[in-house]
mmCIF file of C-alpha atoms in Angstrom:
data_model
loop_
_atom_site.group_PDB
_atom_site.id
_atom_site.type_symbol
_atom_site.label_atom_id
_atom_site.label_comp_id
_atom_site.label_asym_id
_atom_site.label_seq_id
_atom_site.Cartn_x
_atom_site.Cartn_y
_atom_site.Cartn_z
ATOM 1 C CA UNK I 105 77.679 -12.287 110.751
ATOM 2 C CA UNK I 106 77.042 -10.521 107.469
ATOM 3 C CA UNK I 107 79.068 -10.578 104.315
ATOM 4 C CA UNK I 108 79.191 -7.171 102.912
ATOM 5 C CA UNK I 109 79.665 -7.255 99.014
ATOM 6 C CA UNK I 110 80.791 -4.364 96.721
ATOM 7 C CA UNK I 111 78.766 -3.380 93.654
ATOM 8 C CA UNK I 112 81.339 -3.132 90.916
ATOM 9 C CA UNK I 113 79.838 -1.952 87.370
ATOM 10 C CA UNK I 114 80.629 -4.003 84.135
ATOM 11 C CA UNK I 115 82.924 -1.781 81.792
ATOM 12 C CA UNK I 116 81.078 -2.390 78.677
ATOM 13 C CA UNK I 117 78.434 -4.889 77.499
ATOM 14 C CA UNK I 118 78.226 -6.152 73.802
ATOM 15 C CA UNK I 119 74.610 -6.926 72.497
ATOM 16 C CA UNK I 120 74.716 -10.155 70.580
ATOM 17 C CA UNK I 121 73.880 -8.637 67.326
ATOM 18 C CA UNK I 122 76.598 -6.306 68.616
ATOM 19 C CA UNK I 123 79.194 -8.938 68.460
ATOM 20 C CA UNK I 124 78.378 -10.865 65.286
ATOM 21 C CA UNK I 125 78.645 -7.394 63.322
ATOM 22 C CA UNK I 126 81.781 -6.727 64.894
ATOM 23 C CA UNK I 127 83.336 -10.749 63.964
ATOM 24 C CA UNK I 128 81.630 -10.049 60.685
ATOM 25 C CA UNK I 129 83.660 -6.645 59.827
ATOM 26 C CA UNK I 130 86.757 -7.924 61.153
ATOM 27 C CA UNK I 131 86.622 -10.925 59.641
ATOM 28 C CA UNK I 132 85.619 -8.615 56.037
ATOM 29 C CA UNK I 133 89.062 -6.791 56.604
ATOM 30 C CA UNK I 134 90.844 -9.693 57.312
ATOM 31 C CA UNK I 135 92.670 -8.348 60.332
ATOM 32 C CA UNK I 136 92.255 -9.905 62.990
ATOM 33 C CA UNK I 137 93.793 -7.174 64.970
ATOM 34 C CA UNK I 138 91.500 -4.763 64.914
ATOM 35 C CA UNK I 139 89.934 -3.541 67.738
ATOM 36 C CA UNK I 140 86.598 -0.970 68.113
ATOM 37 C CA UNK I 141 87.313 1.881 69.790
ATOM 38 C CA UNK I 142 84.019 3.452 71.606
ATOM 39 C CA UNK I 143 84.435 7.334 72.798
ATOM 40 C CA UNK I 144 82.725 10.538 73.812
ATOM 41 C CA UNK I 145 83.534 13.691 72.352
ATOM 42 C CA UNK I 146 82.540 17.158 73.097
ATOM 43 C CA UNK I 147 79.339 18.373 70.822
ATOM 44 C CA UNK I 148 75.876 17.056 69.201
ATOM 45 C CA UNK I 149 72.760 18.173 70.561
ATOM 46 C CA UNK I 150 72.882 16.960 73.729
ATOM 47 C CA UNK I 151 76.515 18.340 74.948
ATOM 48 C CA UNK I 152 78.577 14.953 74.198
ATOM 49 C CA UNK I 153 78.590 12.621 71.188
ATOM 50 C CA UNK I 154 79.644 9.401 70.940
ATOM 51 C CA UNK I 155 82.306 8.111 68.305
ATOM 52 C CA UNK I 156 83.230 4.672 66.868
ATOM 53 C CA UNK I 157 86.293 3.500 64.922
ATOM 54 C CA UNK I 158 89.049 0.450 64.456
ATOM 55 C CA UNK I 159 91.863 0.542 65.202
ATOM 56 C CA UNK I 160 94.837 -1.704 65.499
ATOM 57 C CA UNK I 161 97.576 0.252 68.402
ATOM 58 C CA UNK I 162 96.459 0.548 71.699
ATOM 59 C CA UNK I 163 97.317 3.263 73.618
ATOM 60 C CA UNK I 164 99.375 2.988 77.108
ATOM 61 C CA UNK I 165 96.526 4.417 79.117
ATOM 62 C CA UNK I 166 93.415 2.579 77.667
ATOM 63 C CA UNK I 167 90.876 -0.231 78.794
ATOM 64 C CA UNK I 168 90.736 -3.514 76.508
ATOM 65 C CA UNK I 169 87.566 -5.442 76.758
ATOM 66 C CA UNK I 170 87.081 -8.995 75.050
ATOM 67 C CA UNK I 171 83.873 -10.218 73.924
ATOM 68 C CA UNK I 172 83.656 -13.799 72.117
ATOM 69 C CA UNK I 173 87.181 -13.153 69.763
ATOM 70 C CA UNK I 174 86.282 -9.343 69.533
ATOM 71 C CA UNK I 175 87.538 -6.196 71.455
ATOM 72 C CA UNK I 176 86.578 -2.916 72.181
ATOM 73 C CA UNK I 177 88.644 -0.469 73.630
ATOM 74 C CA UNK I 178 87.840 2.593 75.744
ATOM 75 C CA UNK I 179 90.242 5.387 76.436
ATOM 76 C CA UNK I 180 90.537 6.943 79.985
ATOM 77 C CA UNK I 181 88.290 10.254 79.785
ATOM 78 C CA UNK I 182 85.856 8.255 77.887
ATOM 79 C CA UNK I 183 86.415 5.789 80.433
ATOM 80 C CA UNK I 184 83.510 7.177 82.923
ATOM 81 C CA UNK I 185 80.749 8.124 80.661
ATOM 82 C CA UNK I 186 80.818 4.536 79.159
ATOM 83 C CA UNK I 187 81.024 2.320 82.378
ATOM 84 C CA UNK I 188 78.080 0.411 82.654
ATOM 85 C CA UNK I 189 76.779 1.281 78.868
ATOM 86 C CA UNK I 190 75.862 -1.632 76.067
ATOM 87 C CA UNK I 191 76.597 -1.616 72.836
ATOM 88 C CA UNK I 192 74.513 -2.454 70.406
ATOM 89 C CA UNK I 193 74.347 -2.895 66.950
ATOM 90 C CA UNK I 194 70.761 -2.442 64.605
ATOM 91 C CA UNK I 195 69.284 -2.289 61.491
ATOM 92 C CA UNK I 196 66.220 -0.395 60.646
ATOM 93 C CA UNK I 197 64.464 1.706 58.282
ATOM 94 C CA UNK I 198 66.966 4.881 59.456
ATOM 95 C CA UNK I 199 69.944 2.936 58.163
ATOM 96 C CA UNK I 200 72.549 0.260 60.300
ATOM 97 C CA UNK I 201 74.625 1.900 62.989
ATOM 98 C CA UNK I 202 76.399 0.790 66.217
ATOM 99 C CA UNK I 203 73.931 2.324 69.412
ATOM 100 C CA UNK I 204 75.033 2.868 72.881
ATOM 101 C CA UNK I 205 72.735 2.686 75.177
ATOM 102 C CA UNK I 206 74.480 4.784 78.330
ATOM 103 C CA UNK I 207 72.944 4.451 82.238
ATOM 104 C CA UNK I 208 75.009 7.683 82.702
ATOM 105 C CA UNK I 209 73.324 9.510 80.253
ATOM 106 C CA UNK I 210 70.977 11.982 81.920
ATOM 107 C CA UNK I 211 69.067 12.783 78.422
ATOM 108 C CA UNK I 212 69.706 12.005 75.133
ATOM 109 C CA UNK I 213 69.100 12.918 71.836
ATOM 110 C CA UNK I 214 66.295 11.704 69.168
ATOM 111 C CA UNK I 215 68.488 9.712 67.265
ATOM 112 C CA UNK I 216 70.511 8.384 70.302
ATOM 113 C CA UNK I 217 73.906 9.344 68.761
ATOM 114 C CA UNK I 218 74.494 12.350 71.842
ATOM 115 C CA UNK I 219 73.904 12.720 75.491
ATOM 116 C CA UNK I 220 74.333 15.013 78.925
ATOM 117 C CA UNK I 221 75.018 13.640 81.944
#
């Protein structure tokens, strides 16, 4: 007899440098209930962009993910062009920024900040 399993994508994975920037900044503000929101908008180069900021309220409709003490949150029509993605944080010559990197993405841009699926 075989066992038949179900493939069931992660929401979102945290990088992590990804992480310790995100204790780091909440710790900074000294509230520990903030939270990152992660979401696609409409625009950029590539058709969608993606977008990044705290916040404290959830809404009724959105996905809370914990990583080590930190969360991100991801709102339903966001939701599907995230599942699967990793967040990551860097630092480089072009500056420090939080980078998605996005399995659903069919291309992307040059500077990785918008995507078409």
């Amino acid at each position: 007899m075989s066992a038949v399993s179900e493939y069931i994508p992660s929401l979102l994975h945290c990088t992590p440098e990804a992480v310790a920037k995100l204790q780091a900044l909440v710790a900074e503000e000294a509230n520990p209930e903030l939270k990152l929101r992660v979401f696609v908008t409409g625009g950029g180069c590539s058709g969608f962009q993606y977008g990044f900021e705290f916040v404290e309220e959830l809404n009724e409709d959105d996905t809370l993910i914990e990583y080590q003490g930190v969360y991100l949150v991801l709102d339903p029509l966001s939701y599907p062009y995230l599942v699967g993605s990793t967040l990551d944080y860097e630092e480089g010559l072009s500056g420090a920024r939080f980078k998605l990197q996005n399995p659903n993405a069919s291309t992307t841009c040059g500077c990785g900040a918008s995507f078409s699926v």
